[in-house]
Short mmCIF file of C-alpha atoms in Angstrom, two decimals:
data_model
loop_
_atom_site.label_atom_id
_atom_site.label_comp_id
_atom_site.label_asym_id
_atom_site.label_seq_id
_atom_site.Cartn_x
_atom_site.Cartn_y
_atom_site.Cartn_z
CA UNK A 159 33.49 -1.65 6.42
CA UNK A 160 30.27 -0.46 7.89
CA UNK A 161 27.72 1.68 6.11
CA UNK A 162 28.22 5.41 6.37
CA UNK A 163 24.64 5.78 7.52
CA UNK A 164 25.15 3.36 10.35
CA UNK A 165 28.36 5.04 11.42
CA UNK A 166 27.21 8.63 11.26
CA UNK A 167 27.69 10.27 14.65
CA UNK A 168 24.63 11.48 16.46
CA UNK A 169 24.94 15.23 16.53
CA UNK A 170 23.24 17.43 19.09
CA UNK A 171 20.76 18.56 16.45
CA UNK A 172 19.87 15.00 15.52
CA UNK A 173 19.61 14.07 19.18
CA UNK A 174 17.25 16.98 19.84
CA UNK A 175 15.14 16.15 16.81
CA UNK A 176 14.95 12.50 17.80
CA UNK A 177 13.74 13.51 21.22
CA UNK A 178 11.15 15.93 19.82
CA UNK A 179 9.96 13.52 17.17
CA UNK A 180 9.53 10.78 19.74
CA UNK A 181 7.14 13.11 21.52
CA UNK A 182 5.14 13.66 18.35
CA UNK A 183 6.81 16.66 16.78
CA UNK A 184 6.30 16.13 13.05
CA UNK A 185 8.52 19.03 12.04
CA UNK A 186 11.40 17.50 13.96
CA UNK A 187 10.65 14.17 12.33
CA UNK A 188 10.65 15.82 8.91
CA UNK A 189 14.14 17.14 9.63
CA UNK A 190 15.25 13.62 10.51
CA UNK A 191 13.66 12.43 7.29
CA UNK A 192 15.48 15.05 5.25
CA UNK A 193 18.77 14.12 6.87
CA UNK A 194 18.44 10.40 6.25
CA UNK A 195 16.11 9.88 3.32
CA UNK A 196 18.82 9.46 0.70
CA UNK A 197 20.59 6.78 2.68
CA UNK A 198 17.41 4.92 3.41
CA UNK A 199 16.23 5.23 -0.19
CA UNK A 200 19.58 3.97 -1.44
CA UNK A 201 19.46 0.96 0.84
CA UNK A 202 15.84 0.17 -0.03
CA UNK A 203 16.30 0.58 -3.78
CA UNK A 204 19.45 -1.52 -3.90
CA UNK A 205 18.04 -4.28 -1.75
CA UNK A 206 14.78 -4.33 -3.69
CA UNK A 207 16.47 -3.99 -7.08
CA UNK A 208 13.92 -1.40 -8.07
CA UNK A 209 13.73 2.34 -7.57
CA UNK A 210 9.93 2.29 -7.61
CA UNK A 211 9.86 -0.35 -4.89
CA UNK A 212 12.60 1.57 -3.15
CA UNK A 213 10.33 4.61 -2.90
CA UNK A 214 7.53 2.57 -1.37
CA UNK A 215 9.85 0.90 1.07
CA UNK A 216 11.42 4.20 2.05
CA UNK A 217 8.02 5.53 2.98
CA UNK A 218 7.28 2.36 4.93
CA UNK A 219 10.58 2.72 6.75
CA UNK A 220 9.87 6.25 7.89
CA UNK A 221 6.29 5.46 8.90
CA UNK A 222 7.64 2.55 10.90
CA UNK A 223 10.32 4.80 12.35
CA UNK A 224 7.67 7.25 13.50
CA UNK A 225 5.79 4.44 15.19
CA UNK A 226 8.86 2.99 16.85
CA UNK A 227 10.63 6.21 17.76
CA UNK A 228 9.23 6.37 21.29
CA UNK A 229 11.00 3.05 21.88
CA UNK A 230 14.38 4.41 20.78
CA UNK A 231 16.51 4.53 23.89
CA UNK A 232 19.66 6.02 22.39
CA UNK A 233 21.72 2.91 23.07
CA UNK A 234 23.10 3.24 19.55
CA UNK A 235 23.30 6.15 17.14
CA UNK A 236 19.95 7.05 15.64
CA UNK A 237 21.35 6.42 12.17
CA UNK A 238 22.43 2.91 13.19
CA UNK A 239 19.05 2.19 14.67
CA UNK A 240 17.30 3.60 11.59
CA UNK A 241 19.50 1.59 9.25
CA UNK A 242 18.75 -1.64 11.02
CA UNK A 243 15.06 -0.84 11.06
CA UNK A 244 15.19 -0.14 7.33
CA UNK A 245 16.84 -3.48 6.66
CA UNK A 246 14.15 -5.21 8.71
CA UNK A 247 11.36 -3.44 6.84
CA UNK A 248 12.85 -4.46 3.49
CA UNK A 249 13.37 -8.04 4.60
CA UNK A 250 9.87 -8.21 5.99
CA UNK A 251 8.44 -6.77 2.79
CA UNK A 252 10.09 -9.66 0.98
CA UNK A 253 7.80 -11.99 2.93
CA UNK A 254 4.78 -9.95 1.91
CA UNK A 255 5.92 -10.03 -1.69
CA UNK A 256 6.35 -13.77 -1.37
CA UNK A 257 5.24 -14.70 -4.80
CA UNK A 258 7.38 -12.13 -6.54
CA UNK A 259 10.33 -13.07 -4.38
CA UNK A 260 10.03 -16.76 -5.12
CA UNK A 261 9.88 -15.91 -8.78
CA UNK A 262 13.14 -14.02 -8.68
CA UNK A 263 15.00 -15.79 -5.91
CA UNK A 264 16.20 -18.69 -7.96
CA UNK A 265 15.61 -17.58 -11.48
CA UNK A 266 17.30 -15.04 -13.62
CA UNK A 267 15.59 -11.71 -13.29
CA UNK A 268 13.02 -10.97 -15.94
CA UNK A 269 12.96 -8.34 -18.59
CA UNK A 270 10.57 -6.27 -16.50
CA UNK A 271 13.29 -5.36 -14.03
CA UNK A 272 15.75 -4.57 -16.75
CA UNK A 273 13.25 -2.41 -18.56
CA UNK A 274 12.45 -0.53 -15.39
CA UNK A 275 16.07 0.09 -14.62
CA UNK A 276 16.77 1.20 -18.15
CA UNK A 277 14.49 4.14 -17.37
CA UNK A 278 15.37 4.36 -13.72
CA UNK A 279 15.57 7.97 -12.60
CA UNK A 280 18.83 7.51 -10.76
CA UNK A 281 20.49 10.82 -10.12
CA UNK A 282 23.84 9.33 -10.96
CA UNK A 283 25.30 7.79 -14.03
CA UNK A 284 23.80 4.45 -14.85
CA UNK A 285 26.66 2.44 -13.59
CA UNK A 286 27.12 -1.05 -14.92
CA UNK A 287 27.72 -2.40 -11.47
CA UNK A 288 24.59 -0.80 -10.12
CA UNK A 289 22.44 -2.25 -12.87
CA UNK A 290 24.10 -5.61 -12.52
CA UNK A 291 23.34 -5.62 -8.80
CA UNK A 292 19.72 -4.76 -9.49
CA UNK A 293 19.49 -7.66 -11.90
CA UNK A 294 20.77 -10.23 -9.44
CA UNK A 295 18.35 -12.83 -8.14
CA UNK A 296 16.64 -11.37 -5.07
CA UNK A 297 18.27 -13.55 -2.45
CA UNK A 298 21.80 -13.05 -3.76
CA UNK A 299 21.18 -9.34 -4.23
CA UNK A 300 20.09 -8.81 -0.64
CA UNK A 301 23.13 -10.56 0.74
CA UNK A 302 25.49 -8.74 -1.63
CA UNK A 303 24.03 -5.35 -0.72
CA UNK A 304 24.10 -6.06 2.99
CA UNK A 305 27.66 -7.38 2.95
CA UNK A 306 29.59 -5.69 0.19
CA UNK A 307 27.68 -2.41 0.03
CA UNK A 308 26.41 -1.89 3.56
CA UNK A 309 29.21 -3.60 5.38
CA UNK A 310 27.33 -6.08 7.53
CA UNK A 311 29.12 -9.23 8.63
CA UNK A 312 27.91 -12.70 7.75
CA UNK A 313 26.71 -13.51 11.25
CA UNK A 314 24.71 -10.26 11.36
CA UNK A 315 23.21 -10.98 7.96
CA UNK A 316 22.42 -14.51 8.98
CA UNK A 317 20.58 -13.22 12.02
CA UNK A 318 18.64 -10.64 10.04
CA UNK A 319 17.75 -12.93 7.17
CA UNK A 320 17.14 -16.04 9.19
CA UNK A 321 19.94 -18.00 7.55
CA UNK A 322 23.31 -19.30 8.72
CA UNK A 323 26.51 -17.33 8.34
CA UNK A 324 27.65 -20.05 5.93
CA UNK A 325 24.49 -19.59 3.89
CA UNK A 326 25.16 -15.88 3.74
CA UNK A 327 28.71 -16.52 2.59
CA UNK A 328 27.53 -18.92 -0.12
CA UNK A 329 24.93 -16.45 -1.39
CA UNK A 330 27.53 -13.70 -1.45
CA UNK A 331 29.88 -15.84 -3.51
CA UNK A 332 27.08 -16.65 -5.90
CA UNK A 333 26.23 -12.96 -6.22
CA UNK A 334 29.83 -11.99 -6.91
CA UNK A 335 30.20 -14.68 -9.55
CA UNK A 336 26.98 -13.61 -11.24
CA UNK A 337 28.09 -9.98 -11.18
CA UNK A 338 31.43 -10.82 -12.68
CA UNK A 339 29.72 -12.79 -15.41
CA UNK A 340 27.30 -9.94 -16.10
CA UNK A 341 30.05 -7.31 -16.14
CA UNK A 342 32.24 -9.41 -18.42
CA UNK A 343 29.63 -9.46 -21.15
CA UNK B 1 56.70 -23.60 3.56
CA UNK B 2 55.30 -26.11 1.08
CA UNK B 3 52.13 -25.71 -0.88
CA UNK B 4 49.69 -27.98 -2.56
CA UNK B 5 48.55 -28.01 -6.16
CA UNK B 6 45.07 -26.57 -6.53
CA UNK B 7 42.71 -26.89 -9.47
CA UNK B 8 40.89 -23.85 -10.87
CA UNK B 9 37.58 -25.15 -9.50
CA UNK B 10 39.14 -25.50 -6.08
CA UNK B 11 40.47 -21.96 -6.26
CA UNK B 12 37.02 -20.65 -7.15
CA UNK B 13 35.50 -22.57 -4.26
CA UNK B 14 38.11 -21.14 -1.89
CA UNK B 15 37.64 -17.62 -3.13
CA UNK B 16 35.17 -16.47 -0.43
CA UNK B 17 37.51 -17.47 2.39
CA UNK B 18 40.45 -15.98 0.52
CA UNK B 19 38.74 -12.64 0.06
CA UNK B 20 37.48 -12.64 3.63
CA UNK B 21 40.99 -13.31 4.89
CA UNK B 22 39.79 -16.44 6.62
CA UNK B 23 42.24 -18.85 5.06
CA UNK B 24 45.06 -20.64 6.77
CA UNK B 25 48.51 -19.52 5.68
CA UNK B 26 49.48 -22.71 3.89
CA UNK B 27 46.35 -22.82 1.81
CA UNK B 28 46.64 -19.12 1.03
CA UNK B 29 50.17 -19.61 -0.21
CA UNK B 30 49.06 -22.51 -2.39
CA UNK B 31 46.23 -20.47 -3.83
CA UNK B 32 48.49 -17.52 -4.56
CA UNK B 33 50.97 -19.83 -6.25
CA UNK B 34 48.23 -21.19 -8.48
CA UNK B 35 46.92 -17.74 -9.31
CA UNK B 36 50.39 -16.51 -10.22
CA UNK B 37 50.53 -19.10 -13.01
CA UNK B 38 46.87 -19.14 -14.03
CA UNK B 39 45.51 -16.24 -16.09
CA UNK B 40 41.93 -17.52 -15.68
CA UNK B 41 42.05 -17.53 -11.87
CA UNK B 42 44.00 -14.31 -11.62
CA UNK B 43 41.38 -12.68 -13.84
CA UNK B 44 38.66 -14.14 -11.65
CA UNK B 45 40.15 -12.76 -8.45
CA UNK B 46 40.88 -9.43 -10.04
CA UNK B 47 37.33 -9.17 -11.31
CA UNK B 48 35.75 -10.05 -7.97
CA UNK B 49 38.05 -7.70 -6.08
CA UNK B 50 37.10 -4.87 -8.39
CA UNK B 51 33.41 -5.65 -7.81
CA UNK B 52 33.90 -5.58 -4.05
CA UNK B 53 35.82 -2.32 -4.28
CA UNK B 54 33.19 -0.85 -6.58
CA UNK B 55 30.38 -1.86 -4.24
CA UNK B 56 32.03 0.06 -1.41
CA UNK B 57 32.11 3.24 -3.43
CA UNK B 58 28.70 3.15 -5.02
CA UNK B 59 27.19 6.62 -4.95
CA UNK B 60 24.23 7.53 -2.83
CA UNK B 61 20.90 7.60 -4.62
CA UNK B 62 18.40 10.42 -4.40
CA UNK B 63 14.65 9.78 -4.58
CA UNK B 64 13.26 11.11 -7.84
CA UNK B 65 10.41 12.75 -5.98
CA UNK B 66 9.64 14.04 -2.53
CA UNK B 67 8.43 11.13 -0.43
CA UNK B 68 7.64 13.20 2.63
CA UNK B 69 4.06 13.93 1.56
CA UNK B 70 3.07 10.29 1.69
CA UNK B 71 4.89 9.75 4.94
CA UNK B 72 3.34 12.78 6.55
CA UNK B 73 -0.10 11.68 5.45
CA UNK B 74 0.44 8.31 7.07
CA UNK B 75 1.78 9.63 10.34
CA UNK B 76 -0.94 12.25 10.56
CA UNK B 77 -3.57 9.55 10.43
CA UNK B 78 -4.71 8.99 13.97
CA UNK B 79 -4.62 5.64 15.68
CA UNK B 80 -8.04 4.80 17.00
CA UNK B 81 -8.81 3.31 20.34
CA UNK B 82 -11.03 0.29 20.33
CA UNK B 83 -14.04 0.07 22.55
CA UNK B 84 -13.24 -1.72 25.80
CA UNK B 85 -13.47 -5.44 25.33
CA UNK B 86 -13.29 -7.74 28.28
CA UNK B 87 -11.75 -10.43 26.07
CA UNK B 88 -8.83 -8.26 25.08
CA UNK B 89 -5.90 -7.17 27.12
CA UNK B 90 -5.43 -3.49 27.76
CA UNK B 91 -3.30 -1.80 25.15
CA UNK B 92 -1.44 1.27 26.32
CA UNK B 93 -1.02 3.74 23.50
CA UNK B 94 1.55 6.48 23.28
CA UNK B 95 0.18 9.79 24.46
CA UNK B 96 -0.07 11.33 21.03
CA UNK B 97 -1.75 8.26 19.60
CA UNK B 98 -4.20 8.21 22.47
CA UNK B 99 -4.99 11.88 21.99
CA UNK B 100 -5.49 11.39 18.29
CA UNK B 101 -7.60 8.33 18.97
CA UNK B 102 -9.78 10.25 21.40
CA UNK B 103 -10.30 13.01 18.87
CA UNK B 104 -11.40 10.62 16.17
CA UNK B 105 -13.56 8.59 18.48
CA UNK B 106 -15.38 11.79 19.40
CA UNK B 107 -15.70 12.71 15.75
CA UNK B 108 -16.99 9.31 14.67
CA UNK B 109 -19.31 9.09 17.63
CA UNK B 110 -20.71 12.48 16.72
CA UNK B 111 -21.24 11.43 13.15
CA UNK B 112 -22.98 8.26 14.17
CA UNK B 113 -25.04 10.15 16.70
CA UNK B 114 -26.16 12.72 14.19
CA UNK B 115 -26.98 10.10 11.64
CA UNK B 116 -28.95 8.13 14.15
CA UNK B 117 -30.92 11.16 15.17
CA UNK B 118 -31.67 12.16 11.62
CA UNK B 119 -32.68 8.73 10.52
CA UNK B 120 -34.69 8.08 13.61
CA UNK B 121 -36.34 11.44 13.58
CA UNK B 122 -37.61 10.70 10.14
CA UNK B 123 -39.35 7.62 11.45
CA UNK B 124 -40.85 9.46 14.37
CA UNK B 125 -42.00 12.15 12.05
CA UNK B 126 -43.68 9.55 9.94
CA UNK B 127 -45.38 8.19 12.98
CA UNK B 128 -46.22 11.58 14.33
CA UNK B 129 -47.62 12.79 11.07
CA UNK B 130 -50.31 10.16 11.31
CA UNK B 131 -51.37 11.54 14.67
CA UNK B 132 -52.69 15.02 14.00
CA UNK B 133 -51.98 17.53 15.24
CA UNK B 134 -48.33 16.68 15.61
CA UNK B 135 -47.48 19.45 18.04
CA UNK B 136 -50.35 18.59 20.32
CA UNK B 137 -49.09 15.04 20.56
CA UNK B 138 -45.63 16.00 21.72
CA UNK B 139 -44.76 15.62 25.35
CA UNK B 140 -44.82 18.82 27.30
CA UNK B 141 -41.74 20.11 29.14
CA UNK B 142 -42.73 18.44 32.33
CA UNK B 143 -43.24 15.04 30.75
CA UNK B 144 -39.91 15.39 29.01
CA UNK B 145 -38.31 15.36 32.41
CA UNK B 146 -39.20 11.74 32.99
CA UNK B 147 -37.20 10.60 30.01
CA UNK B 148 -33.99 9.15 31.14
CA UNK B 149 -31.00 7.66 29.38
CA UNK B 150 -32.80 6.84 26.22
CA UNK B 151 -35.71 5.13 27.85
CA UNK B 152 -39.15 5.73 26.53
CA UNK B 153 -41.27 8.18 28.46
CA UNK B 154 -44.30 6.55 29.88
CA UNK B 155 -47.33 8.09 28.35
CA UNK B 156 -45.39 9.93 25.70
CA UNK B 157 -47.84 10.28 22.84
CA UNK B 158 -45.39 9.37 20.13
CA UNK B 159 -44.62 5.98 21.50
CA UNK B 160 -47.80 5.19 23.34
CA UNK B 161 -49.65 4.46 20.17
CA UNK B 162 -47.45 1.51 19.39
CA UNK B 163 -45.87 -0.36 22.28
CA UNK B 164 -43.76 -2.43 19.94
CA UNK B 165 -41.86 0.71 18.98
CA UNK B 166 -40.47 0.96 22.48
CA UNK B 167 -38.43 -2.11 21.78
CA UNK B 168 -36.61 -0.45 18.94
CA UNK B 169 -33.44 1.31 20.02
CA UNK B 170 -33.86 3.72 17.17
CA UNK B 171 -37.36 4.66 18.20
CA UNK B 172 -36.30 5.04 21.79
CA UNK B 173 -33.51 7.39 20.88
CA UNK B 174 -35.80 9.38 18.69
CA UNK B 175 -38.29 9.84 21.43
CA UNK B 176 -35.64 11.16 23.73
CA UNK B 177 -34.59 13.65 21.13
CA UNK B 178 -38.11 14.70 20.44
CA UNK B 179 -38.88 15.12 24.08
CA UNK B 180 -35.68 16.99 24.72
CA UNK B 181 -36.40 19.35 21.92
CA UNK B 182 -39.87 19.83 23.19
CA UNK B 183 -38.59 21.42 26.34
CA UNK B 184 -37.79 24.55 24.40
CA UNK B 185 -40.47 26.15 22.32
CA UNK B 186 -42.49 25.43 19.23
CA UNK B 187 -39.41 24.37 17.27
CA UNK B 188 -39.83 20.66 17.94
CA UNK B 189 -42.61 20.36 15.47
CA UNK B 190 -40.48 21.92 12.79
CA UNK B 191 -37.63 19.66 13.71
CA UNK B 192 -39.83 16.65 13.24
CA UNK B 193 -41.36 17.67 10.00
CA UNK B 194 -37.98 18.69 8.66
CA UNK B 195 -37.01 15.04 8.31
CA UNK B 196 -40.44 13.58 7.81
CA UNK B 197 -40.38 10.98 5.12
CA UNK B 198 -37.03 12.18 3.95
CA UNK B 199 -35.51 9.08 2.45
CA UNK B 200 -32.64 11.20 1.16
CA UNK B 201 -31.04 10.75 4.59
CA UNK B 202 -29.65 7.42 3.47
CA UNK B 203 -27.13 8.91 1.02
CA UNK B 204 -26.05 11.33 3.74
CA UNK B 205 -25.54 8.43 6.10
CA UNK B 206 -23.56 6.62 3.48
CA UNK B 207 -21.48 9.68 2.76
CA UNK B 208 -20.61 10.12 6.42
CA UNK B 209 -19.63 6.50 6.80
CA UNK B 210 -17.87 6.47 3.44
CA UNK B 211 -15.64 9.34 4.49
CA UNK B 212 -14.77 7.61 7.72
CA UNK B 213 -14.21 4.26 6.04
CA UNK B 214 -12.16 5.77 3.24
CA UNK B 215 -9.85 7.41 5.78
CA UNK B 216 -9.42 4.20 7.71
CA UNK B 217 -8.92 2.14 4.56
CA UNK B 218 -6.18 4.48 3.46
CA UNK B 219 -4.49 4.07 6.81
CA UNK B 220 -4.84 0.30 6.62
CA UNK B 221 -3.51 0.18 3.06
CA UNK B 222 -0.44 2.11 4.07
CA UNK B 223 0.23 -0.41 6.82
CA UNK B 224 -0.46 -3.61 4.91
CA UNK B 225 3.17 -4.17 4.04
CA UNK B 226 4.04 -3.95 7.73
CA UNK B 227 1.57 -6.62 8.80
CA UNK B 228 1.86 -10.34 8.84
CA UNK B 229 0.62 -11.80 5.51
CA UNK B 230 -1.76 -14.19 7.26
CA UNK B 231 -3.26 -11.30 9.21
CA UNK B 232 -3.67 -9.34 6.00
CA UNK B 233 -5.53 -12.26 4.45
CA UNK B 234 -7.89 -12.50 7.41
CA UNK B 235 -8.58 -8.78 7.34
CA UNK B 236 -9.27 -8.82 3.63
CA UNK B 237 -11.55 -11.82 3.94
CA UNK B 238 -13.56 -10.22 6.74
CA UNK B 239 -13.83 -6.98 4.82
CA UNK B 240 -15.26 -8.89 1.87
CA UNK B 241 -17.89 -10.49 4.10
CA UNK B 242 -18.83 -7.14 5.63
CA UNK B 243 -18.95 -5.46 2.23
CA UNK B 244 -21.34 -8.13 1.05
CA UNK B 245 -23.56 -7.53 4.09
CA UNK B 246 -23.50 -3.79 3.41
CA UNK B 247 -24.48 -4.40 -0.18
CA UNK B 248 -27.36 -6.63 0.85
CA UNK B 249 -28.62 -4.09 3.38
CA UNK B 250 -28.52 -1.34 0.78
CA UNK B 251 -30.37 -3.46 -1.73
CA UNK B 252 -33.04 -4.23 0.84
CA UNK B 253 -33.33 -0.56 1.79
CA UNK B 254 -33.74 0.39 -1.83
CA UNK B 255 -36.84 -1.80 -1.89
CA UNK B 256 -38.12 -0.73 1.53
CA UNK B 257 -36.72 2.73 2.31
CA UNK B 258 -38.99 3.22 5.34
CA UNK B 259 -37.75 0.20 7.24
CA UNK B 260 -36.09 1.19 10.50
CA UNK B 261 -34.93 -2.37 10.91
CA UNK B 262 -32.98 -2.16 7.68
CA UNK B 263 -31.53 1.23 8.62
CA UNK B 264 -30.43 -0.23 11.88
CA UNK B 265 -28.94 -3.25 10.16
CA UNK B 266 -27.03 -1.08 7.70
CA UNK B 267 -25.72 1.06 10.53
CA UNK B 268 -24.54 -2.01 12.36
CA UNK B 269 -22.61 -3.49 9.44
CA UNK B 270 -21.06 -0.12 8.66
CA UNK B 271 -20.04 0.13 12.31
CA UNK B 272 -18.57 -3.34 12.02
CA UNK B 273 -16.50 -2.25 9.07
CA UNK B 274 -15.25 0.82 10.91
CA UNK B 275 -14.41 -1.32 13.93
CA UNK B 276 -12.51 -3.88 11.85
CA UNK B 277 -10.55 -1.16 10.06
CA UNK B 278 -9.75 0.48 13.38
CA UNK B 279 -8.48 -2.83 14.64
CA UNK B 280 -6.35 -3.28 11.53
CA UNK B 281 -4.88 0.20 11.97
CA UNK B 282 -3.88 -0.64 15.51
CA UNK B 283 -2.32 -4.00 14.80
CA UNK B 284 1.36 -4.11 15.66
CA UNK B 285 3.74 -4.48 12.75
CA UNK B 286 5.30 -7.83 12.19
CA UNK B 287 8.75 -6.26 11.88
#
């Protein structure tokens, strides 16, 4: 499976807006934002395990998109390109948030995350699975989201995260086991 | 086909390959045979499969608020061009960034220019006011013509009284302005006295720089998460050093408000801060 965002065809409207936005047309870029913001926000929030962080990262993604748009050559669909860029922004932000990441990478998530998610303004039902994913340790959560939610393959994840495909597979297994344990409670 | 006996731990360890479909047929058969007789392992596989299926159908999230405002603010912020530096390679900016950069460079240059003129004029006025009558001391239109590119006019009354003032860039600029204004009519005298001894120019200077710096700092803040952490540390450290220098200059000016040297020093450190922030805004993202 590949993420719907990444697989969305590039319509003529999107293509025109991409071209205009690359030349500095902010209105065209706003249309691209409106068309893709939910997907990007979903990816960012799930990977970060926090809707608040997801908002910040979403903004970073679109600012970065604006900066990089002139380099978009149309070799892939815009949505695919945007999705990959979003993943890179989130993964790079992890390095910036190094201390927080190291705190959550190998330890059980703290009550802070749970408390935040308890009041998370998700516009869907608070699904057990969604909350359980958010409460995964950061490393396992990223791999789970990229593989099981977004549909990336282990070798792609390994390349993006700077780990081996085997490492990605091991983290995914760990995430699934932790999720099962959490959902069985 | 024969199969081997597998323990529950072994089944759990094999689960990733099993779910990925990357298991050789014989091992898969053995695993399935174990699972058929083991409620624990069948429950495990069932649970994981339902998680995988659930993950694929998770609903899309919607931001609880409009994020476009913040994005638009960031992308509206212009990227500034740095002054040419022979130690740096040429950076080619996108057309829109270059245009925006040019606009802001003009704006900031104008601000700095105006501030310089105002501050400097105050000093000239102070000097001129000691040489009565002020208007009589001003260069006439013909003498103004010899002023060139900020140099001091030979024989210009304002500067002739104190040769050391010619060495001050501020004084030199002021004299050009005074002479240029003098080519018109009697207004030069008013222009001079307008700023004479007006130490209130300092807050105006600060306000102009503060606005510029606040804009740049906002731009830098919005880009911090995109920059390399080590770079961010260096920027923050340098900003702290510059801020300390600014604070020291302000403290000194508070004690000696008439000092052109201190005005000049404050201008320079504020310019440094603007330059550093401009550099930070232009840094390429680490992603």
